[in-house]
Short mmCIF file of C-alpha atoms in Angstrom, two decimals:
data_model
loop_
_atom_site.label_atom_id
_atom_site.label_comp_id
_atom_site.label_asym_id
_atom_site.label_seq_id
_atom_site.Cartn_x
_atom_site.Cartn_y
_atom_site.Cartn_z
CA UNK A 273 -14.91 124.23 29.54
CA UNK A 274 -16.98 123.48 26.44
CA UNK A 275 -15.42 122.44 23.22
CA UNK A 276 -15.24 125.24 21.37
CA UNK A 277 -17.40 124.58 18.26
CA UNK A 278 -21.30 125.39 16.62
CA UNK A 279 -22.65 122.25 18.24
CA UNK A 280 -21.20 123.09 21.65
CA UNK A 281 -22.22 126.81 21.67
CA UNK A 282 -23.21 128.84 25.21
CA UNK A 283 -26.75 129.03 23.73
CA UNK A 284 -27.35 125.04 23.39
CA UNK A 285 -26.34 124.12 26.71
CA UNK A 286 -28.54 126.69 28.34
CA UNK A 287 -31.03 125.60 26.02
CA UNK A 288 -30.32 121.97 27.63
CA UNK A 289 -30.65 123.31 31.29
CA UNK A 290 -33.58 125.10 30.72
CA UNK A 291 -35.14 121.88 29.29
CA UNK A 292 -34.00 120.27 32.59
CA UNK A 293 -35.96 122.80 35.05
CA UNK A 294 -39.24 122.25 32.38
CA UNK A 295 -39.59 118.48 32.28
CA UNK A 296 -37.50 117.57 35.24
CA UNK A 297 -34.39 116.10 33.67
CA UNK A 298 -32.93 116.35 29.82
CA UNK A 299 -30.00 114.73 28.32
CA UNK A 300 -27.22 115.76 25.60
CA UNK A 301 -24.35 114.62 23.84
CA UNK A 302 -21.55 117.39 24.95
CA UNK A 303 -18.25 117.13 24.79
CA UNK A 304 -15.78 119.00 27.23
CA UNK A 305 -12.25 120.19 28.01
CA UNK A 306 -10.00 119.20 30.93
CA UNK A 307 -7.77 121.59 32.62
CA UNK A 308 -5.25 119.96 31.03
CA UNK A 309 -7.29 120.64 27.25
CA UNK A 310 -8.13 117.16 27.01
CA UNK A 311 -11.55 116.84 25.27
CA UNK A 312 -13.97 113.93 26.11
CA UNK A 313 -17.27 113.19 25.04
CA UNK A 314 -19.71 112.65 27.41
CA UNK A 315 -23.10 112.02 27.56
CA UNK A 316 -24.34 114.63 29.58
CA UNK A 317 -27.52 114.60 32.44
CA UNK A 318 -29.47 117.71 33.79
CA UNK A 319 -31.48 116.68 37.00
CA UNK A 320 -34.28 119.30 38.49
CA UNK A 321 -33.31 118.46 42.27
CA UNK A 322 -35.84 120.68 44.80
CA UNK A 323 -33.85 121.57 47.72
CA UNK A 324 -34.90 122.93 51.15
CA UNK A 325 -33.98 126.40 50.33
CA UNK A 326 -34.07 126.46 46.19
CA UNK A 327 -33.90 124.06 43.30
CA UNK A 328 -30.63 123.65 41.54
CA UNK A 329 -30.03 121.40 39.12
CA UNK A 330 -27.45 118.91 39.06
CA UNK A 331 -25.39 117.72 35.73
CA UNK A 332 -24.30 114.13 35.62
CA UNK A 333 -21.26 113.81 33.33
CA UNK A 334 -20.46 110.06 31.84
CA UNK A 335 -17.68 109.21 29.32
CA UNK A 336 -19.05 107.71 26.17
CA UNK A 337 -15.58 108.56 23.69
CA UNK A 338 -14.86 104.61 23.65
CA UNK A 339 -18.16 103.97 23.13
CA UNK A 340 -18.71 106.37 19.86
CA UNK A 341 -15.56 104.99 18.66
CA UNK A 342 -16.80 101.46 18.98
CA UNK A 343 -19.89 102.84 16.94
CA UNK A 344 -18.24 104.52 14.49
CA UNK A 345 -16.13 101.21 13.93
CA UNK A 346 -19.48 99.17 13.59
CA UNK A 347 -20.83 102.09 11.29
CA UNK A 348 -17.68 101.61 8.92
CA UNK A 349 -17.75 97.63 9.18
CA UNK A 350 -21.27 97.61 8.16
CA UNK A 351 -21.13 99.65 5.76
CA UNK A 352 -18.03 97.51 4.27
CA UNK A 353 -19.65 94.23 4.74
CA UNK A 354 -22.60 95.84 2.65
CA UNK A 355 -20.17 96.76 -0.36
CA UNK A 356 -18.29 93.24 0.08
CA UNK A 357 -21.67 91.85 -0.07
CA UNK A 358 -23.24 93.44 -2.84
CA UNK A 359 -21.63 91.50 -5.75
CA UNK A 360 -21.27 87.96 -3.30
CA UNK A 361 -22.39 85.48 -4.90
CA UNK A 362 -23.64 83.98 -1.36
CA UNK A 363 -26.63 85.52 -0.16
CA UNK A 364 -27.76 85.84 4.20
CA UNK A 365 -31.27 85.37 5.15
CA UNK A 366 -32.50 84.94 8.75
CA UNK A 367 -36.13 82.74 8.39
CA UNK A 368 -38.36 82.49 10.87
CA UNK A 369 -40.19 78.64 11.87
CA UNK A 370 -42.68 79.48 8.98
CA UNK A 371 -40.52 80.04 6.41
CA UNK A 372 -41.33 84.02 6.85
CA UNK A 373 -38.20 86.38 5.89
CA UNK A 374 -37.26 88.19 9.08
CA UNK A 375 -34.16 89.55 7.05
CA UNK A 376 -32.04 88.72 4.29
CA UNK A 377 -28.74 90.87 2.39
CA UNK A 378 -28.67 92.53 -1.18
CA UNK A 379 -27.13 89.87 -2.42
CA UNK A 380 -29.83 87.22 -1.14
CA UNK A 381 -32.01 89.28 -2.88
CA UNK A 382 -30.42 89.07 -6.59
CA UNK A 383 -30.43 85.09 -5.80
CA UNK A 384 -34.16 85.53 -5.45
CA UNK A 385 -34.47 86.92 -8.42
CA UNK A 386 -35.83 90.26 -6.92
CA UNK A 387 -34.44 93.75 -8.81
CA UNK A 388 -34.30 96.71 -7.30
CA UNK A 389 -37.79 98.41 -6.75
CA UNK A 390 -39.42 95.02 -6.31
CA UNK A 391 -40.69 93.80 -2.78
CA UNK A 392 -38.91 90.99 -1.33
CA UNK A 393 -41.18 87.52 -1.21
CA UNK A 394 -42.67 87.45 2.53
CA UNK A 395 -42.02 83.73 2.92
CA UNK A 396 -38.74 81.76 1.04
CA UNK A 397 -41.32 79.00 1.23
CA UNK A 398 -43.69 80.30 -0.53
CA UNK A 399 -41.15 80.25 -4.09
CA UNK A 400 -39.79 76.93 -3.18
CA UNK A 401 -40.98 73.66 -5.17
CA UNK A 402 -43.05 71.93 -3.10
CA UNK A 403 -40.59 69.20 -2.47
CA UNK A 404 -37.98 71.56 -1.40
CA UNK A 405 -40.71 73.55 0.42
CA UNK A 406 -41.81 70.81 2.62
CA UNK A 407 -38.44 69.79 3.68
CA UNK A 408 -37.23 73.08 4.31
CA UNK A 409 -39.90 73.98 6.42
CA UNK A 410 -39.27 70.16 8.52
CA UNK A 411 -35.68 71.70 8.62
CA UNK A 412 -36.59 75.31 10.51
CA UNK A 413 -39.00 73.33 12.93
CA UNK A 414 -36.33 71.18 14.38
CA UNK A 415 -34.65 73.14 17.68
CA UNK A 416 -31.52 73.14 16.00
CA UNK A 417 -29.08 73.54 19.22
CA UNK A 418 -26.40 76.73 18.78
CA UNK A 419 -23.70 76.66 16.39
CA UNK A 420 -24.51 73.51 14.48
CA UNK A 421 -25.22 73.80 10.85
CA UNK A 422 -27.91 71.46 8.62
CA UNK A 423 -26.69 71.48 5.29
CA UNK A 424 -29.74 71.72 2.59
CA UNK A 425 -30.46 71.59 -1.09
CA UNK A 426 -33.72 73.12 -2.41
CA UNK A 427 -35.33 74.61 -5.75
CA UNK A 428 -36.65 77.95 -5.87
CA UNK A 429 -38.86 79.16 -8.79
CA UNK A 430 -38.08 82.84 -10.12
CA UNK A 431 -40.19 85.15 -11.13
CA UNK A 432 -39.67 84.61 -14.43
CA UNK A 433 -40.79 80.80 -13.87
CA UNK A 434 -37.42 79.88 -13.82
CA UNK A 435 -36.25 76.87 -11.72
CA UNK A 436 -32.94 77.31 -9.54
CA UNK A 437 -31.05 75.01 -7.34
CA UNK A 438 -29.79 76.71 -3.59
CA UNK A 439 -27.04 74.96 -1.67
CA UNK A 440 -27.63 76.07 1.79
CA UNK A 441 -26.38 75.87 5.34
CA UNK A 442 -28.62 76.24 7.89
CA UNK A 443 -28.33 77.09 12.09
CA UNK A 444 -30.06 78.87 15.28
CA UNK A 445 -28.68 82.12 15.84
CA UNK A 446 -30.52 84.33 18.80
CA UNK A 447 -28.85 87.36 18.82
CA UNK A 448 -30.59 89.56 21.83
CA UNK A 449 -34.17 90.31 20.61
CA UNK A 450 -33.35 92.15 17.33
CA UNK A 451 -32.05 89.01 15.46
CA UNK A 452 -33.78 85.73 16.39
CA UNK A 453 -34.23 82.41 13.85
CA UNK A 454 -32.59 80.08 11.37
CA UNK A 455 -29.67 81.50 9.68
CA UNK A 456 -28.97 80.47 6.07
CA UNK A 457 -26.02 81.18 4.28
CA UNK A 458 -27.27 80.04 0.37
CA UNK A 459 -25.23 79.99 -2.94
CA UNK A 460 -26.77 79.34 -6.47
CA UNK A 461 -25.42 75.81 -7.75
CA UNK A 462 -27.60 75.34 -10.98
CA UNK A 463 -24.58 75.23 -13.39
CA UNK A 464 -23.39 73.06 -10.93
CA UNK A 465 -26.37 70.42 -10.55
CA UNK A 466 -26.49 70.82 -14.61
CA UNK A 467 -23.27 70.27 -15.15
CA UNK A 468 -23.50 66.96 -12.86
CA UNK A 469 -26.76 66.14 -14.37
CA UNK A 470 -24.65 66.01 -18.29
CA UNK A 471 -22.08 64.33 -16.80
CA UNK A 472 -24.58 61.56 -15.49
CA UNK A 473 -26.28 61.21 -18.97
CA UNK A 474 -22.68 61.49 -20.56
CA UNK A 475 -22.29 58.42 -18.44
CA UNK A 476 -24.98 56.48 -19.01
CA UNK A 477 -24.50 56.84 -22.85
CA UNK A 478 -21.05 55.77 -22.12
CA UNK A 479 -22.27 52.51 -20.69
CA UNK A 480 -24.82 51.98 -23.24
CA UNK A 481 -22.08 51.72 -25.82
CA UNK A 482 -19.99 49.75 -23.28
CA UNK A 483 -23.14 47.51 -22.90
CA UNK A 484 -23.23 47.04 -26.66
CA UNK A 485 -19.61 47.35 -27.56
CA UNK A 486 -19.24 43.75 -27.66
CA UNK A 487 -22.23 43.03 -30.05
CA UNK A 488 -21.13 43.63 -33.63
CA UNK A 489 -17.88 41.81 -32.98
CA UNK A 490 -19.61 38.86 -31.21
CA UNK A 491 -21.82 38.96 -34.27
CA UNK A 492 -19.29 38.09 -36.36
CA UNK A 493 -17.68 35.21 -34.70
CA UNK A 494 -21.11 34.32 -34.53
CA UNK A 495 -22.31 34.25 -37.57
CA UNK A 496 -18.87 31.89 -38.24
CA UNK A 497 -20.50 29.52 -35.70
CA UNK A 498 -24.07 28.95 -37.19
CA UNK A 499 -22.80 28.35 -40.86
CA UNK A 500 -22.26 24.80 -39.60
CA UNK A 501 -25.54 23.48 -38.05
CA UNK A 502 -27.45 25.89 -40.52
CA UNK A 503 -25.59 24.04 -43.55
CA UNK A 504 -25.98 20.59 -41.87
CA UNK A 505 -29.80 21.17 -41.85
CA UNK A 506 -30.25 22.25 -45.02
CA UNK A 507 -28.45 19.65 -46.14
CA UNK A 508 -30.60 16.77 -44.22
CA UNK A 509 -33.51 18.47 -45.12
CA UNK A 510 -32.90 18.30 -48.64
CA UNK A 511 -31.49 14.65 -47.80
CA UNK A 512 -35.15 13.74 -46.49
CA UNK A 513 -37.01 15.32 -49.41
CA UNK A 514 -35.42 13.60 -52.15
CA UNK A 515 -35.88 10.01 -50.35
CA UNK A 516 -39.74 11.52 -50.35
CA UNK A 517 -39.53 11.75 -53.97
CA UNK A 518 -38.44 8.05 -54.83
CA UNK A 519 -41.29 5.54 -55.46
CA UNK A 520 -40.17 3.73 -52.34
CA UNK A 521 -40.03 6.02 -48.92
CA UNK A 522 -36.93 4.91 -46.97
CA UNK A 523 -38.39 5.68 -43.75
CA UNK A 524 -35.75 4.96 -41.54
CA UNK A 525 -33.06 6.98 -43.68
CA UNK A 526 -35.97 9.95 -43.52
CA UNK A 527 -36.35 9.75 -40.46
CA UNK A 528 -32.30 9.54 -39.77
CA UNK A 529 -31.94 12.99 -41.31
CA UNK A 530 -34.65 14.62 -39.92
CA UNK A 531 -33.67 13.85 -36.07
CA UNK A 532 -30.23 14.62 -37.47
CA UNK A 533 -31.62 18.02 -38.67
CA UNK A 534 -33.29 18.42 -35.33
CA UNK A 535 -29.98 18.01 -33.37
CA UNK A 536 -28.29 20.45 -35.34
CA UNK A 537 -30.92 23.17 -34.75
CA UNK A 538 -30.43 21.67 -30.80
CA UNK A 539 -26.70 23.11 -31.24
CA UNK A 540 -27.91 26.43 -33.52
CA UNK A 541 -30.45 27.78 -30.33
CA UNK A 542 -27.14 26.82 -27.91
CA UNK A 543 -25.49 29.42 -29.76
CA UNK A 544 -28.21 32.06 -29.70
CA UNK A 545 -29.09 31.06 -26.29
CA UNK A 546 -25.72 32.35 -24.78
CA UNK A 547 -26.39 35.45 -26.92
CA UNK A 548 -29.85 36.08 -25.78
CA UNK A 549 -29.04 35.36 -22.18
CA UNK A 550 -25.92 38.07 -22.02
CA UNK A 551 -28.02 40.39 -24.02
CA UNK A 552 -31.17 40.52 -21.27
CA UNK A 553 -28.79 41.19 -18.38
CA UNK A 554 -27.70 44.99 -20.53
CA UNK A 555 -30.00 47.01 -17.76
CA UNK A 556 -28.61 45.26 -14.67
CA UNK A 557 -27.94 47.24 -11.50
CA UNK A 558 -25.15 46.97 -9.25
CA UNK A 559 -25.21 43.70 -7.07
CA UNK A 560 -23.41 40.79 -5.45
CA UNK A 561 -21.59 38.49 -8.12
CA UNK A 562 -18.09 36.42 -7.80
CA UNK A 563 -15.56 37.50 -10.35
CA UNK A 564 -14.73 34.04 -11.04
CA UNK A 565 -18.76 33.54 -12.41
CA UNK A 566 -18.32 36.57 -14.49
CA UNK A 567 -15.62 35.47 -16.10
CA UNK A 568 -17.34 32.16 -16.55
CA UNK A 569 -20.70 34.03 -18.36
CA UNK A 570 -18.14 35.98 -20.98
CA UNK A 571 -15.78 32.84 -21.70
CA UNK A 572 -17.47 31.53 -24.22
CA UNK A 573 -17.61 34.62 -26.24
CA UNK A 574 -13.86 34.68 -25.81
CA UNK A 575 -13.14 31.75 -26.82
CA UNK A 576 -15.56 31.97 -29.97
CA UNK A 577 -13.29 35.61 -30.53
CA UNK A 578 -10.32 33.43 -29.75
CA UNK A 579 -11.32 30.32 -32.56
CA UNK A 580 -11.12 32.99 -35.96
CA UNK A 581 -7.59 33.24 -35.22
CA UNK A 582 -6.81 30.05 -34.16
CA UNK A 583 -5.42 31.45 -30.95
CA UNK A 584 -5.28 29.26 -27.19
CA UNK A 585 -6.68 31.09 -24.25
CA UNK A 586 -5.54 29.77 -20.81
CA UNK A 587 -8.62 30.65 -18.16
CA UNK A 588 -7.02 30.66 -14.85
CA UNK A 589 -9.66 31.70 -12.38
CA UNK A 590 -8.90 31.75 -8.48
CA UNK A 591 -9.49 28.80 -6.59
CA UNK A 592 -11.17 31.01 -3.94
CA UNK A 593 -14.57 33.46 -4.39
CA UNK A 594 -14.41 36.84 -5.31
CA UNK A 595 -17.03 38.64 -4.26
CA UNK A 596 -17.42 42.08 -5.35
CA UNK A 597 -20.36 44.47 -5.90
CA UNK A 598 -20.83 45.73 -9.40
CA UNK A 599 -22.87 45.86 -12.79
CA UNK A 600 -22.35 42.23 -13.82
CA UNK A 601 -22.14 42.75 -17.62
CA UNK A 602 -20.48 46.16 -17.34
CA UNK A 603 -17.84 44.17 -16.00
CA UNK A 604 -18.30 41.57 -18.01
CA UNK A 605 -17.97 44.04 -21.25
CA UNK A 606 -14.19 45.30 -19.44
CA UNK A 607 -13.01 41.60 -19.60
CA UNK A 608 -14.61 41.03 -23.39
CA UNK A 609 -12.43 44.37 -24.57
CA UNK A 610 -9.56 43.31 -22.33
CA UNK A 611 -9.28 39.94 -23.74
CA UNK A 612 -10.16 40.74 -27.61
CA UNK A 613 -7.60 43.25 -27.70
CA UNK A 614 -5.09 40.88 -26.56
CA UNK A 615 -6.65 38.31 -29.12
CA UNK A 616 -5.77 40.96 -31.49
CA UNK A 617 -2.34 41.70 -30.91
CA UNK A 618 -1.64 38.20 -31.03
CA UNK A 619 -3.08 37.73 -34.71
CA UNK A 620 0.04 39.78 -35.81
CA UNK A 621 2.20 36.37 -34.86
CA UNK A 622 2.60 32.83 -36.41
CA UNK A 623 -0.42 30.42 -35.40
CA UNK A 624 1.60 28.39 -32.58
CA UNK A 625 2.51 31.46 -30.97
CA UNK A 626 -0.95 32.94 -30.49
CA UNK A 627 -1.97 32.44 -27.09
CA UNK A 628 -3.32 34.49 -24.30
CA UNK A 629 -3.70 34.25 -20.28
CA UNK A 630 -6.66 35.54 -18.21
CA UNK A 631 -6.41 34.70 -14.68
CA UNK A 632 -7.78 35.85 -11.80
CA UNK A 633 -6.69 36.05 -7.70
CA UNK A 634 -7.17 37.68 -4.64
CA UNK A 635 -4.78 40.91 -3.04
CA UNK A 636 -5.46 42.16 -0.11
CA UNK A 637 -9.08 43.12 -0.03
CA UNK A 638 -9.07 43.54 -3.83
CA UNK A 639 -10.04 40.84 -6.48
CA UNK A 640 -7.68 41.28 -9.53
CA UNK A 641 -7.76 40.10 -13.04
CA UNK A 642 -5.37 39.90 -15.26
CA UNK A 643 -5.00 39.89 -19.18
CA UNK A 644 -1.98 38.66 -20.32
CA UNK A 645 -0.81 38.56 -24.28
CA UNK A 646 2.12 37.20 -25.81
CA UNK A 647 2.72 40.37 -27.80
CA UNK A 648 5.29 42.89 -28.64
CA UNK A 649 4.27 45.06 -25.06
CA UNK A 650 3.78 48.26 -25.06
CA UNK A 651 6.39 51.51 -25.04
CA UNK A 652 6.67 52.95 -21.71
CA UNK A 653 5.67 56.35 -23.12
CA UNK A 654 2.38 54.64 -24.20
CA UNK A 655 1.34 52.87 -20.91
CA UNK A 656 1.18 56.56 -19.32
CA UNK A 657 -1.04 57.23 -21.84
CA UNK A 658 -3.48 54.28 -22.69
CA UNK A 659 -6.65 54.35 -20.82
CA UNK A 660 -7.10 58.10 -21.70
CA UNK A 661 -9.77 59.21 -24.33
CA UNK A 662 -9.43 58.29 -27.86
CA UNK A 663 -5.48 57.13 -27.35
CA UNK A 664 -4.94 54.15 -29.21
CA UNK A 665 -1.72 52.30 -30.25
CA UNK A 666 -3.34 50.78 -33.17
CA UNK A 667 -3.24 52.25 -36.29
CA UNK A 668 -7.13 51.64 -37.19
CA UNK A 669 -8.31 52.25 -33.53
CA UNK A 670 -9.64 55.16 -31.60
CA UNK A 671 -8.97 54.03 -28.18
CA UNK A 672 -12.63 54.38 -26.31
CA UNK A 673 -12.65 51.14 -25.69
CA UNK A 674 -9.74 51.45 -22.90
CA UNK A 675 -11.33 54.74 -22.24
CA UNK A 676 -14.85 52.88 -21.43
CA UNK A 677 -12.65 50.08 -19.31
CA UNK A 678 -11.03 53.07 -17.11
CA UNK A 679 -14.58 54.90 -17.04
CA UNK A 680 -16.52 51.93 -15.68
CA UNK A 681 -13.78 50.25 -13.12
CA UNK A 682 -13.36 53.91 -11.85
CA UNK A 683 -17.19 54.49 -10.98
CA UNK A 684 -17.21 50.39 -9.29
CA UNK A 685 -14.44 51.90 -7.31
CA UNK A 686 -11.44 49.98 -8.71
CA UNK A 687 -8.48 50.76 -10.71
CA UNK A 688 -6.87 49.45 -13.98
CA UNK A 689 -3.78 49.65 -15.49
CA UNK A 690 -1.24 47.84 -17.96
CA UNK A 691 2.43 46.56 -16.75
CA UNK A 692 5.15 44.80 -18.79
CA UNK A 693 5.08 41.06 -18.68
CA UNK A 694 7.98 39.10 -18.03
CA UNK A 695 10.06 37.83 -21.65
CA UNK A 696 7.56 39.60 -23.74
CA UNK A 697 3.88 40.95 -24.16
CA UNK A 698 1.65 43.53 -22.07
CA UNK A 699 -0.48 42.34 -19.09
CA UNK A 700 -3.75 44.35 -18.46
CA UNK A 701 -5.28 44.34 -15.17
CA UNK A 702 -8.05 45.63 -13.09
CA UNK A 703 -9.41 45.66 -9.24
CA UNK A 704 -12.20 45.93 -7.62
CA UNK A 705 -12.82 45.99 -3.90
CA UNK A 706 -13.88 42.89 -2.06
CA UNK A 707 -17.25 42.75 -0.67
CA UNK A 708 -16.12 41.28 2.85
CA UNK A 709 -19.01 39.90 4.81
#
């Protein structure tokens, strides 16, 4: 009733038996036919049983078909998971409390910078930075309950000495007694931190310009303002020194022109004063301001903007506070570009007709401002277009400083855009979120 092939042979299962009488039982994989030819495997049991009369031994037969089939399947899954695995790009590593590695896949192993021949670090620890070492190993002493997942960054250093960033998930798994620990599933995200680590630098230079934009324009407008009290002085200076000359000293007329003098350089440290003050505030952080105040601390530079071209600006500010949380003078700098491009467009038109609107109000839960000009408005072609980098509708302009307004409203959490205003002219406008309390 044996299968008829070498591993089933006459000779192997008297070989079995005989094994059987020596130590007492013996066991064998044999497979066998049924009556009807059916062939099943079966794990097969010879038992030495001493009887009254004579010992006989008695054969046990158990089906194990489903079972080797289940095997087989696990054989052929593993062995696919292993070639699916080998060019992951996520690696599998079971750690024990300690940080020791109680296993971890091929492609773990590429992520930890260990080729083929080389012997896999003992402890993940014992590569990590020790920042990322301490609060990995705070991580695999907490009894993490089943089936929830930590997620973790960390820096490993390579062999080579160099540094890598791991994104990780991290959970319990106790599987039997073969497989007990934390499981974690890591990736390598270095491009990724680098990439965000650019973009944050790419940022910051962004803001230094948009912290400075302002400056060389202001400058000029300035520069307009001072030739007044710098002339007056100079001219009651030299007033005072020729009385000084003259055989008689008019004392009271000296005396006249040099408090004279003195107010005028009164007026000349106003001006640099409001300069000096806007300029110390370039490294602020993010904190609690009203719109309406920050349009106050940038209207006078507006207005002095406004004065070379002879053109009115109505301020319209809310009657209620607007409290928002930002960068005051990053803000600040989006309402100076705002409002000098609309002094700008306006220069194209006759003096009386030069005039511009800034206002500001509450929506919903957003405080709004809005830049208004007088001007020929924009195409609608253009609008779609205008707060992206280096667009400009000017003939002399490279856009960034729309594309500095869109980059700094975006990262305070707001949004800006341009509509049509009613008769004529472009209104610009941003939001930022209300910091309800």
């Amino acid at each position: 009733m044996s299968r008829r092939t070498h591993e089933y042979r006459r000779e192997i299962g008297r070989q079995w038996l005989h094994g059987a009488v020596l130590r007492g039982t013996n066991v064998i994989e044999w497979c066998y036919r049924t009556k009807t030819g059916e062939e099943i495997l079966s794990e097969a049991t010879a038992t030495l049983v001493h009887l009254t009369y004579q010992d006989v031994i008695m054969v046990q037969f158990r089906n194990i078909a489903n079972e080797e089939r289940t095997k087989r399947k696990m054989k052929q899954l593993e062995v696919r998971l292993k070639e699916f695995m080998q060019d992951s790009n996520e690696g599998v590593a079971v750690l024990a409390q300690d940080g020791s590695i109680t296993y971890i896949s091929q492609s773990g192993k590429k992520l930890l910078g260990v080729r083929p021949g080389q012997t896999t670090p003992k402890k993940l620890t014992d590569i990590c930075e020790p920042a990322s070492r301490h609060e990995l190993l705070e991580l695999l002493a907490l009894p993490l309950p089943d089936a929830i997942s930590f997620p973790i960054r960390y820096i490993i250093v390579l062999p080579n000495g160099q540094r890598r960033w791991h994104q990780a998930s991290c959970r319990h798994i106790e599987i039997e007694d073969d497989l007990k620990g934390h499981l974690l599933h890591f990736r390598d995200i270095t491009d990724q931190v680098e990439a965000e680590d650019t973009k944050r630098r790419n940022q910051a230079a962004l803001e230094y310009l948009a912290r400075h934009n302002a400056m060389g324009e202001m400058a000029t407008a300035i520069a307009h303002e001072l030739i007044q009290p710098l002339a007056a002085i100079r001219n009651f200076l030299e007033g005072a020194l020729l009385r000084l000359n003259k055989p008689e000293i008019q004392r009271e007329s000296i005396t006249w022109g040099i408090e004279n003098a003195g107010r005028q350089v009164d007026h000349a440290a106003t001006i640099i004063k409001s300069v000096r003050e806007y300029v110390v505030k370039l490294e602020q952080s993010e904190t609690l301001v009203d719109m309406n105040d920050t349009l106050s601390d940038v209207r006078y530079f507006i207005e002095l903007k406004a004065a070379e071209s002879a053109t009115h600006v109505d301020f319209l500010p809310s009657e209620c506070a607007l409290p928002v949380s930002c960068e005051k003078v990053l803000i600040g700098q989006v309402i100076l570009n705002l409002a000098f491009n609309a002094i700008e467009e306006m220069h194209q038109f006759p003096v009386e007709q030069r005039r511009i609107q800034i206002r500001t109000e509450r929506v919903n839960d957003h405080a709004v401002l809005h830049v208004r000009d007088y001007g020929h408005g924009l195409d609608a072609g253009h609008r779609e277009k205008l707060f992206d980098g280096f667009f400009s509708s000017k003939v002399s302009g490279n856009g960034i400083g729309l594309a500095l307004c869109k980059n700094i409203i975006t990262r305070h959490r707001g949004d800006i855009w341009a509509q049509p205003a009613e008769e004529s002219g472009t209104v610009f406008c941003f939001s930022l979120p209300l910091a309800i309390r």
